[in-house]
Short mmCIF file of C-alpha atoms in Angstrom, two decimals:
data_model
loop_
_atom_site.label_atom_id
_atom_site.label_comp_id
_atom_site.label_asym_id
_atom_site.label_seq_id
_atom_site.Cartn_x
_atom_site.Cartn_y
_atom_site.Cartn_z
CA MET A 1 26.53 -53.71 44.93
CA ARG A 2 23.27 -52.39 46.31
CA LYS A 3 25.14 -50.74 49.19
CA SER A 4 27.49 -48.97 46.76
CA SER A 5 24.55 -47.75 44.67
CA HIS A 6 22.83 -46.45 47.76
CA ILE A 7 25.96 -44.55 48.86
CA LEU A 8 26.40 -43.09 45.37
CA SER A 9 22.76 -41.94 45.28
CA THR A 10 23.06 -40.38 48.70
CA LEU A 11 26.23 -38.50 47.75
CA LEU A 12 24.61 -37.27 44.56
CA MET A 13 21.62 -35.91 46.49
CA VAL A 14 23.96 -34.20 48.96
CA PHE A 15 25.94 -32.59 46.16
CA MET A 16 22.78 -31.35 44.44
CA THR A 17 21.50 -29.74 47.64
CA LEU A 18 24.72 -27.92 48.51
CA PRO A 19 24.26 -24.15 48.39
CA VAL A 20 26.37 -22.74 45.59
CA LEU A 21 26.82 -19.08 44.83
CA GLN A 22 27.88 -18.68 41.23
CA ALA A 23 28.14 -15.46 39.31
CA GLN A 24 25.92 -15.14 36.25
CA GLU A 25 28.00 -14.52 33.15
CA LEU A 26 26.85 -13.72 29.61
CA SER A 27 28.88 -14.70 26.57
CA VAL A 28 28.47 -14.77 22.80
CA GLN A 29 29.91 -17.44 20.50
CA LEU A 30 30.04 -17.01 16.73
CA GLY A 31 29.98 -19.80 14.18
CA LYS A 32 32.72 -20.79 11.69
CA ASP A 33 34.42 -18.25 9.46
CA GLU A 34 33.66 -20.40 6.40
CA VAL A 35 30.42 -22.28 5.76
CA GLY A 36 29.08 -24.19 2.78
CA LEU A 37 25.78 -23.49 1.09
CA ASN A 38 24.39 -26.59 2.77
CA GLU A 39 25.58 -25.57 6.25
CA LEU A 40 24.25 -23.18 8.86
CA PHE A 41 26.02 -20.28 10.53
CA THR A 42 25.08 -19.73 14.20
CA ILE A 43 25.25 -17.09 16.89
CA THR A 44 24.97 -18.50 20.41
CA VAL A 45 24.28 -16.51 23.58
CA THR A 46 25.03 -18.38 26.81
CA LEU A 47 24.08 -17.43 30.37
CA GLN A 48 25.97 -19.20 33.16
CA ASN A 49 24.08 -20.14 36.34
CA GLY A 50 20.77 -18.65 35.31
CA SER A 51 17.85 -18.94 32.91
CA ILE A 52 17.24 -16.71 29.90
CA LYS A 53 13.80 -15.14 30.28
CA SER A 54 13.97 -12.44 27.61
CA TYR A 55 16.27 -11.41 24.79
CA SER A 56 16.28 -8.93 21.91
CA ASP A 57 16.41 -9.70 18.19
CA PHE A 58 19.59 -11.15 16.76
CA PRO A 59 21.31 -9.10 14.03
CA ASP A 60 20.57 -9.51 10.32
CA ILE A 61 23.49 -10.66 8.16
CA GLU A 62 23.74 -9.81 4.48
CA GLY A 63 23.88 -12.98 2.39
CA PHE A 64 22.04 -15.01 5.06
CA ALA A 65 18.42 -15.61 6.05
CA LYS A 66 17.34 -16.26 9.63
CA ARG A 67 16.08 -19.79 10.07
CA GLY A 68 14.70 -20.14 13.57
CA VAL A 69 15.91 -20.00 17.16
CA SER A 70 16.57 -22.96 19.46
CA SER A 71 17.63 -23.25 23.09
CA SER A 72 19.63 -25.70 25.16
CA SER A 73 20.56 -26.07 28.81
CA LYS A 74 23.28 -27.97 30.66
CA THR A 75 24.03 -28.85 34.29
CA ASN A 76 27.47 -30.03 35.53
CA ILE A 77 28.57 -31.41 38.92
CA VAL A 78 32.35 -31.23 39.36
CA ASN A 79 33.93 -31.91 42.75
CA GLY A 80 30.63 -31.24 44.43
CA GLN A 81 30.18 -27.89 42.67
CA ILE A 82 26.99 -27.50 40.65
CA SER A 83 27.00 -25.24 37.61
CA SER A 84 24.42 -24.71 34.91
CA SER A 85 24.06 -22.78 31.70
CA GLN A 86 21.39 -21.97 29.16
CA SER A 87 22.00 -21.04 25.54
CA ILE A 88 19.94 -19.42 22.80
CA ILE A 89 21.08 -20.30 19.27
CA GLN A 90 20.08 -18.24 16.21
CA ARG A 91 20.58 -20.15 12.95
CA TYR A 92 21.36 -18.48 9.60
CA LEU A 93 20.95 -20.10 6.18
CA PRO A 94 23.49 -19.07 3.47
CA LEU A 95 21.84 -17.72 0.32
CA GLU A 96 24.68 -17.21 -2.19
CA GLU A 97 28.42 -17.84 -2.37
CA GLY A 98 30.65 -14.92 -1.48
CA THR A 99 32.22 -13.11 1.46
CA TYR A 100 29.92 -11.16 3.75
CA THR A 101 30.44 -9.15 6.93
CA LEU A 102 28.76 -9.64 10.29
CA PRO A 103 28.86 -6.15 11.87
CA ASP A 104 29.52 -5.48 15.54
CA PHE A 105 26.30 -5.97 17.50
CA SER A 106 24.75 -5.93 20.97
CA LEU A 107 21.93 -7.97 22.50
CA GLU A 108 19.67 -7.38 25.50
CA VAL A 109 19.41 -10.53 27.65
CA ASN A 110 17.30 -10.38 30.81
CA GLY A 111 17.68 -6.60 30.72
CA LYS A 112 21.49 -6.72 30.48
CA THR A 113 23.58 -5.85 27.42
CA VAL A 114 26.14 -8.19 25.90
CA SER A 115 28.24 -7.10 22.92
CA SER A 116 30.25 -8.92 20.30
CA LYS A 117 32.72 -7.99 17.59
CA GLY A 118 31.70 -8.86 14.06
CA LYS A 119 33.76 -10.68 11.44
CA PRO A 120 33.80 -11.61 7.74
CA ILE A 121 32.07 -14.87 6.82
CA LYS A 122 32.83 -16.75 3.62
CA ILE A 123 30.10 -18.81 1.96
CA GLY A 124 31.52 -21.57 -0.22
CA PRO A 125 30.04 -24.35 -2.33
CA PRO A 126 28.12 -27.20 -0.64
CA VAL A 127 30.30 -29.30 1.64
CA GLN A 128 30.53 -33.08 1.11
CA ARG A 129 29.57 -34.94 4.25
CA ASN A 130 32.12 -37.44 5.54
CA THR A 131 30.74 -40.78 6.74
CA ARG A 132 32.43 -42.65 9.53
CA ARG A 133 33.92 -46.00 8.70
CA GLY A 134 34.71 -48.60 11.31
CA ARG A 135 32.99 -50.95 13.58
CA ARG A 136 29.25 -51.18 13.95
CA ASP A 137 27.70 -48.90 16.57
CA PRO A 138 25.62 -51.17 18.85
CA PHE A 139 23.51 -48.15 19.95
CA GLY A 140 23.03 -46.78 16.43
CA ASN A 141 19.35 -47.60 16.15
CA LEU A 142 18.70 -46.28 19.65
CA PHE A 143 20.00 -42.82 18.68
CA GLY A 144 18.59 -42.88 15.15
CA ARG A 145 21.92 -43.62 13.33
CA ASP A 146 22.92 -46.29 10.85
CA GLU A 147 26.11 -48.38 10.95
CA ARG A 148 28.13 -45.50 9.45
CA GLY A 149 26.88 -43.06 12.10
CA ALA A 150 24.65 -41.15 9.70
CA SER A 151 21.14 -40.17 10.74
CA THR A 152 18.48 -42.61 9.62
CA THR A 153 15.49 -40.61 10.88
CA GLU A 154 12.96 -40.04 8.11
CA PHE A 155 10.80 -36.94 8.38
CA VAL A 156 7.41 -36.67 6.72
CA ASP A 157 5.18 -33.68 6.00
CA VAL A 158 1.88 -33.65 7.89
CA LYS A 159 -0.98 -31.82 6.17
CA GLU A 160 -1.95 -28.78 8.22
CA ASP A 161 -5.54 -27.84 9.05
CA ALA A 162 -4.95 -24.09 9.13
CA PHE A 163 -5.32 -21.02 6.94
CA LEU A 164 -4.54 -17.30 6.73
CA ALA A 165 -7.35 -14.81 6.11
CA LEU A 166 -8.28 -11.15 6.06
CA VAL A 167 -11.95 -10.69 6.95
CA THR A 168 -14.16 -7.62 7.33
CA ASP A 169 -17.29 -7.22 9.42
CA LYS A 170 -19.11 -5.51 6.51
CA ASP A 171 -19.13 -6.16 2.76
CA GLU A 172 -20.71 -2.83 1.80
CA VAL A 173 -20.62 0.57 3.53
CA TYR A 174 -21.56 4.20 2.96
CA VAL A 175 -18.77 6.65 2.26
CA GLY A 176 -17.49 7.70 5.70
CA GLU A 177 -18.96 4.65 7.43
CA GLY A 178 -16.50 2.53 9.38
CA PHE A 179 -15.80 -1.18 9.05
CA THR A 180 -13.26 -3.42 10.80
CA ALA A 181 -10.66 -5.55 8.97
CA THR A 182 -8.90 -8.41 10.79
CA PHE A 183 -5.74 -10.12 9.49
CA ALA A 184 -5.37 -13.41 11.37
CA PHE A 185 -4.10 -17.00 11.27
CA TYR A 186 -6.60 -19.78 12.01
CA VAL A 187 -5.65 -23.24 13.34
CA ALA A 188 -8.30 -25.95 13.68
CA ASP A 189 -8.53 -27.94 16.89
CA ALA A 190 -8.09 -31.06 14.78
CA ASN A 191 -4.76 -29.85 13.34
CA ARG A 192 -1.80 -32.23 13.84
CA ALA A 193 0.92 -30.32 11.99
CA PRO A 194 3.27 -28.42 14.36
CA LEU A 195 3.24 -24.71 13.44
CA GLN A 196 5.04 -21.68 14.85
CA PHE A 197 5.15 -17.94 14.08
CA TYR A 198 8.28 -16.64 12.37
CA GLU A 199 9.33 -12.97 12.69
CA ALA A 200 5.69 -11.83 12.69
CA GLY A 201 6.49 -8.16 13.36
CA LYS A 202 9.04 -7.87 10.57
CA GLN A 203 6.75 -9.61 8.07
CA LEU A 204 3.78 -7.47 9.07
CA SER A 205 5.64 -4.19 8.49
CA ASN A 206 6.24 -5.23 4.88
CA ILE A 207 2.74 -6.65 4.39
CA LEU A 208 1.00 -3.46 5.55
CA LYS A 209 2.68 -1.49 2.76
CA ASP A 210 0.48 -3.44 0.32
CA LEU A 211 -2.46 -4.15 2.59
CA LYS A 212 -3.49 -0.67 3.77
CA PRO A 213 -5.94 1.04 1.36
CA GLU A 214 -5.03 4.60 0.36
CA ASN A 215 -8.62 5.82 0.09
CA CYS A 216 -9.46 5.27 3.78
CA TRP A 217 -8.90 6.84 7.17
CA GLU A 218 -7.31 4.19 9.43
CA GLU A 219 -7.75 3.65 13.17
CA ASN A 220 -5.20 0.95 14.12
CA PHE A 221 -6.08 -1.31 17.07
CA ASN A 222 -2.31 -1.74 17.77
CA ILE A 223 -2.03 -5.46 18.55
CA GLU A 224 1.15 -5.87 20.60
CA ASN A 225 0.93 -9.56 21.57
CA ILE A 226 -0.40 -12.44 19.47
CA TYR A 227 -2.60 -14.75 21.50
CA GLY A 228 -5.17 -17.37 20.60
CA GLU A 229 -8.93 -17.15 20.99
CA LYS A 230 -11.53 -19.78 20.16
CA VAL A 231 -13.90 -19.10 17.25
CA ASN A 232 -16.48 -21.21 15.47
CA ILE A 233 -16.55 -21.27 11.66
CA ASN A 234 -19.26 -23.30 9.94
CA GLY A 235 -19.62 -25.54 12.98
CA LYS A 236 -15.87 -26.18 13.29
CA THR A 237 -13.74 -24.86 16.16
CA TYR A 238 -10.58 -22.91 15.39
CA THR A 239 -8.03 -20.95 17.39
CA ARG A 240 -7.68 -17.49 15.86
CA TYR A 241 -4.42 -15.56 16.21
CA LYS A 242 -4.98 -11.89 15.37
CA ILE A 243 -1.92 -10.34 13.73
CA TYR A 244 -3.38 -6.98 12.66
CA GLN A 245 -6.74 -5.28 13.15
CA ALA A 246 -7.94 -1.80 12.21
CA ALA A 247 -11.10 0.19 11.46
CA PHE A 248 -11.29 1.91 8.07
CA PHE A 249 -13.47 4.82 6.97
CA PRO A 250 -13.74 5.29 3.15
CA LEU A 251 -13.01 8.83 1.97
CA ASN A 252 -14.53 8.46 -1.51
CA LEU A 253 -16.70 6.13 -3.58
CA GLU A 254 -13.86 3.91 -4.81
CA PRO A 255 -14.12 0.25 -3.66
CA VAL A 256 -11.77 -0.63 -0.80
CA VAL A 257 -9.47 -3.40 -2.05
CA PHE A 258 -7.33 -5.63 0.19
CA PRO A 259 -4.98 -7.60 -2.10
CA SER A 260 -3.76 -11.14 -1.51
CA VAL A 261 -0.69 -11.07 0.77
CA PRO A 262 1.71 -13.83 1.92
CA PHE A 263 2.73 -14.77 5.45
CA GLU A 264 5.48 -17.27 6.27
CA MET A 265 5.14 -19.75 9.13
CA ILE A 266 7.53 -22.31 10.58
CA LYS A 267 6.08 -25.75 9.89
CA TYR A 268 7.81 -28.80 11.33
CA ARG A 269 8.15 -32.10 9.52
CA VAL A 270 7.50 -35.01 11.87
CA ALA A 271 9.76 -38.06 12.31
CA LYS A 272 8.16 -41.11 10.69
CA SER A 273 9.77 -43.50 13.20
CA PRO A 274 11.11 -41.41 16.08
CA SER A 275 14.01 -42.89 18.07
CA PHE A 276 14.35 -42.60 21.79
CA PHE A 277 17.14 -40.00 21.75
CA GLY A 278 16.77 -38.75 18.19
CA ARG A 279 14.95 -35.70 16.90
CA ASP A 280 11.20 -36.06 16.58
CA ARG A 281 10.72 -33.17 14.15
CA GLN A 282 12.55 -31.09 11.54
CA GLU A 283 12.10 -27.36 10.97
CA ASP A 284 10.72 -26.26 7.63
CA PHE A 285 8.84 -23.23 6.28
CA LYS A 286 5.51 -22.77 4.56
CA THR A 287 3.97 -19.62 3.07
CA PHE A 288 0.25 -19.02 3.52
CA ASN A 289 -1.71 -16.47 1.45
CA THR A 290 -4.91 -14.51 1.97
CA THR A 291 -7.55 -14.15 -0.72
CA GLU A 292 -8.35 -10.72 -2.13
CA LYS A 293 -11.13 -8.89 -0.28
CA VAL A 294 -13.21 -6.03 -1.73
CA VAL A 295 -15.58 -3.79 0.27
CA LYS A 296 -18.10 -1.83 -1.82
CA VAL A 297 -18.72 1.86 -1.06
CA LYS A 298 -22.03 3.61 -1.76
CA ALA A 299 -22.94 7.30 -1.82
CA LEU A 300 -24.93 9.09 0.88
CA PRO A 301 -28.50 10.11 0.00
CA PRO A 302 -29.05 13.68 -1.30
CA HIS A 303 -28.83 16.39 1.37
CA PRO A 304 -27.55 20.00 1.48
CA LEU A 305 -24.85 18.90 3.97
CA LYS A 306 -24.09 15.61 2.23
CA ASP A 307 -20.39 16.38 1.80
CA ALA A 308 -19.87 17.84 5.28
CA VAL A 309 -21.63 15.48 7.72
CA ALA A 310 -20.13 12.75 9.89
CA VAL A 311 -21.34 9.16 9.48
CA GLY A 312 -22.07 6.96 12.49
CA GLU A 313 -24.38 6.29 15.41
CA PHE A 314 -24.23 9.26 17.77
CA GLU A 315 -26.04 10.70 20.79
CA LEU A 316 -25.96 14.02 22.63
CA ASP A 317 -24.91 14.62 26.23
CA GLU A 318 -25.35 18.30 27.15
CA LYS A 319 -24.93 20.27 30.33
CA VAL A 320 -25.38 23.90 31.42
CA ASP A 321 -23.96 25.18 34.68
CA LYS A 322 -27.07 27.30 35.41
CA ASN A 323 -30.54 27.51 33.89
CA THR A 324 -31.23 31.02 35.19
CA VAL A 325 -28.76 33.80 34.58
CA ALA A 326 -28.83 37.62 34.73
CA THR A 327 -27.94 39.83 31.81
CA GLY A 328 -24.23 40.55 31.73
CA GLU A 329 -23.52 37.38 33.71
CA SER A 330 -21.67 34.47 32.03
CA PHE A 331 -22.78 30.84 31.79
CA GLU A 332 -21.07 27.66 30.55
CA TYR A 333 -22.68 25.18 28.17
CA ASN A 334 -21.25 21.78 27.11
CA PHE A 335 -22.37 20.12 23.86
CA ASN A 336 -20.92 16.57 23.97
CA ILE A 337 -21.29 14.26 20.93
CA TYR A 338 -20.59 10.58 21.67
CA GLY A 339 -21.11 7.24 19.95
CA GLU A 340 -19.57 4.95 17.31
CA GLY A 341 -17.91 6.36 14.21
CA ASN A 342 -14.91 8.36 13.04
CA ILE A 343 -14.68 10.65 16.06
CA SER A 344 -11.53 12.34 14.73
CA SER A 345 -13.32 13.60 11.61
CA ILE A 346 -16.36 15.15 13.31
CA PRO A 347 -16.66 18.67 11.83
CA ASP A 348 -16.68 21.53 14.32
CA LEU A 349 -19.95 23.24 15.16
CA LYS A 350 -20.52 26.76 13.86
CA ILE A 351 -20.54 29.53 16.47
CA PRO A 352 -24.12 30.85 16.77
CA SER A 353 -24.56 34.44 15.58
CA THR A 354 -26.97 36.44 17.74
CA LYS A 355 -27.10 39.89 19.38
CA ASP A 356 -29.18 38.63 22.27
CA ILE A 357 -26.35 36.45 23.63
CA ASP A 358 -22.61 36.89 23.13
CA ILE A 359 -21.30 33.33 22.50
CA TYR A 360 -17.53 32.83 22.40
CA PRO A 361 -15.50 30.16 20.49
CA PRO A 362 -15.55 26.84 22.37
CA ASN A 363 -12.85 24.76 23.99
CA ILE A 364 -12.77 21.39 22.18
CA SER A 365 -11.68 18.00 23.54
CA GLN A 366 -12.06 14.51 22.11
CA ASP A 367 -11.63 10.94 23.33
CA VAL A 368 -11.22 7.96 20.95
CA ASN A 369 -11.53 4.36 22.18
CA LYS A 370 -10.59 1.32 20.08
CA GLY A 371 -11.57 -2.13 21.29
CA GLY A 372 -13.82 -5.08 20.58
CA GLY A 373 -13.58 -4.37 16.86
CA ARG A 374 -15.25 -0.94 17.26
CA VAL A 375 -14.18 2.70 17.31
CA THR A 376 -16.14 4.73 19.86
CA GLY A 377 -15.58 7.97 21.70
CA SER A 378 -16.75 11.52 22.19
CA LYS A 379 -16.10 15.11 21.11
CA LYS A 380 -17.01 17.85 23.57
CA TYR A 381 -17.54 21.57 22.88
CA SER A 382 -17.46 23.87 25.93
CA TYR A 383 -19.03 27.30 25.24
CA TYR A 384 -19.17 30.50 27.32
CA GLY A 385 -22.01 32.94 26.80
CA ILE A 386 -23.12 36.34 28.14
CA PRO A 387 -26.78 37.29 27.54
CA ASN A 388 -27.62 40.91 26.67
CA GLU A 389 -31.41 40.75 26.70
CA PRO A 390 -33.75 39.29 29.33
CA GLY A 391 -36.18 36.56 28.32
CA SER A 392 -36.54 32.82 27.79
CA TYR A 393 -34.28 31.09 25.28
CA ASP A 394 -34.40 27.58 23.76
CA LEU A 395 -30.78 26.65 23.10
CA GLU A 396 -31.90 24.36 20.26
CA ASP A 397 -32.23 27.59 18.24
CA TYR A 398 -28.46 28.05 18.60
CA PHE A 399 -26.96 24.56 19.04
CA SER A 400 -27.68 21.61 16.72
CA TRP A 401 -25.60 19.08 14.74
CA VAL A 402 -26.54 17.05 11.64
CA TYR A 403 -25.11 13.58 10.94
CA PHE A 404 -25.96 10.48 8.88
CA ASP A 405 -27.00 7.27 10.64
CA PRO A 406 -25.88 4.33 8.41
CA LYS A 407 -27.85 1.79 10.42
CA LYS A 408 -31.15 3.61 9.80
CA GLY A 409 -30.05 5.01 6.45
CA VAL A 410 -31.29 8.53 7.27
CA TYR A 411 -29.95 11.92 8.29
CA ASP A 412 -30.56 12.88 11.89
CA THR A 413 -29.99 15.97 14.05
CA LEU A 414 -28.81 16.29 17.62
CA ARG A 415 -30.60 19.29 19.17
CA SER A 416 -30.19 20.96 22.51
CA GLU A 417 -33.08 20.56 24.95
CA VAL A 418 -31.80 23.17 27.43
CA LYS A 419 -34.03 26.19 28.20
CA LEU A 420 -32.28 29.28 29.55
CA THR A 421 -34.04 32.00 31.54
CA VAL A 422 -32.37 35.45 31.49
CA THR A 423 -33.32 38.11 34.04
CA GLY A 424 -32.28 41.75 34.53
CA GLU A 425 -32.17 44.83 32.34
CA SER A 426 -31.17 45.08 28.70
CA LYS A 427 -27.46 45.51 28.16
CA LYS A 428 -27.62 46.70 24.57
CA ASN A 429 -27.63 50.46 25.43
CA VAL A 430 -24.90 49.91 27.99
CA SER A 431 -22.86 48.30 25.31
CA ILE A 432 -23.36 51.23 22.94
CA SER A 433 -22.54 53.91 25.52
CA SER A 434 -19.40 52.07 26.56
CA SER A 435 -18.15 52.46 23.04
CA ASP A 436 -18.88 56.29 22.62
CA LEU A 437 -16.78 57.62 19.73
CA GLY A 438 -16.88 61.37 20.63
CA SER A 439 -18.70 64.66 19.79
CA PHE A 440 -17.91 64.42 16.09
CA TYR A 441 -20.18 61.39 15.78
CA ASP A 442 -22.74 62.94 18.13
CA ASN A 443 -23.35 65.71 15.50
CA ILE A 444 -23.94 63.29 12.66
CA ASP A 445 -27.70 63.20 13.27
CA LEU A 446 -27.82 67.07 13.19
CA ALA A 447 -26.02 67.43 9.87
CA GLY A 448 -27.85 67.20 6.55
CA ASN A 449 -26.95 64.88 3.74
CA LYS A 450 -27.35 67.52 0.93
CA LEU A 451 -24.22 68.32 -1.12
CA GLN A 452 -23.07 71.94 -0.75
CA LYS A 453 -20.41 74.04 -2.51
CA LEU A 454 -17.45 75.03 -0.35
CA LYS A 455 -17.40 78.80 0.57
CA GLU A 456 -14.42 80.84 -0.66
CA ASP A 457 -12.57 83.02 1.95
CA ASN A 458 -11.55 86.15 -0.23
CA ALA A 459 -10.26 88.22 2.72
CA ALA A 460 -7.60 85.73 3.57
CA GLN A 461 -6.47 85.54 -0.04
CA ILE A 462 -6.16 89.43 -0.29
CA ILE A 463 -4.10 89.62 2.87
CA ALA A 464 -1.80 86.89 1.61
CA ASN A 465 -1.26 88.71 -1.70
CA ILE A 466 -0.43 92.04 0.09
CA LEU A 467 2.16 90.29 2.25
CA ILE A 468 3.83 88.72 -0.77
CA ILE A 469 4.04 92.10 -2.61
CA ALA A 470 5.49 93.75 0.49
CA MET A 471 8.15 91.13 0.73
CA LEU A 472 9.12 91.59 -2.93
CA VAL A 473 9.36 95.41 -2.55
CA ALA A 474 11.55 95.06 0.56
CA ALA A 475 13.84 92.63 -1.22
CA GLY A 476 14.21 94.98 -4.23
CA PHE A 477 14.97 97.99 -2.02
CA MET A 478 17.74 96.11 -0.21
CA PHE A 479 19.24 94.95 -3.51
CA PHE A 480 19.44 98.40 -5.11
CA LYS A 481 20.70 100.07 -1.89
CA LYS A 482 23.74 97.79 -1.88
#
């Protein structure tokens, strides 16, 4: 007996180590054409001789609600040939009796496309379960079944230690001042209830329609993957899963209101007495809700530029390509505002008006960075100038920018500290001569500004009259001669 077992084990190991080249095939299997209200419809995608690493969303079916995805795998050894398969099963729960249509659809599995024809699906009344009658199953308790073959596993609900919340880093801000709002799910380290996210992206797109305030400028942090990070709340450790995060900048004095919103999670019920081969948990759903959050908005202090200034913490980085320049020669000057705040709404600087230096409209570039719950960046103005008069110039007389610092609660000004030395001769006269308008304007200074009556030219009028009379006489002579 031992020898036979040893031979069988050896053969099995040999079969499992044989090199087998099997083609990977994708297939789709659809559930029954008719299901009861208490049954599930399924779509199964199977990959032969490979593992499913990624797949796209399964189609939505009118009259059904998606109720979770499960996977299974299988390995067969037939005549020494090893084959395996892995399946992904999407379950659908019927909502109302009637006939509905599953349209044609395609799925992306491991970067490859698999398509399936649709079909009509009829939802009928709940189906009565048939119980098996016959002899007692000696392994019934081992697999969690009673004598009739029905499942005897009892599932209980375990109280979760988790919550959903929308929190802000500030409770009160100035108009135009930014604050960060974070929509996240928190799970305590002591939690024993199995939880899982359910169609987070689809839920979030609907939630944001109610969650985003209309009286704010939004800078979305664009969370693409949900991952956990440890946080401490009132001395208790939680894992926080950020679902959505954005910075908001109030545009008026109305309070910023974030209403209570729901978010559905998969919550599993746990088997009270799990069997060796039976299921140890049962899928269920629970809806969590946030509490309403209000951020107060206060007005800026009085100032002539109160309605036109940016709000934030800013600094100046300036640069000039040369500190000494000759008249008629160009120079480049960069006025770069950087810091934390609504970079996109920084008002443009006014072009300085002066005859001593010709300053041209700037090239403008901006850079906005969103990370760590903050919005930072810069806005750079690149000017070109041509001085017309020699001398020393403080560029602070031409370049400055007023903003409001919410941390200090005061208005502040970024001023240039660059000093420019201009050499050479004055270019004002050169500029005037280059635009000479002719001798007519040269005589303007010689002419008086006293009104005079226009002189009448009587000689010209007499000559004109004589010519007209002569013409009339000639015409009359010709007429009578004929």
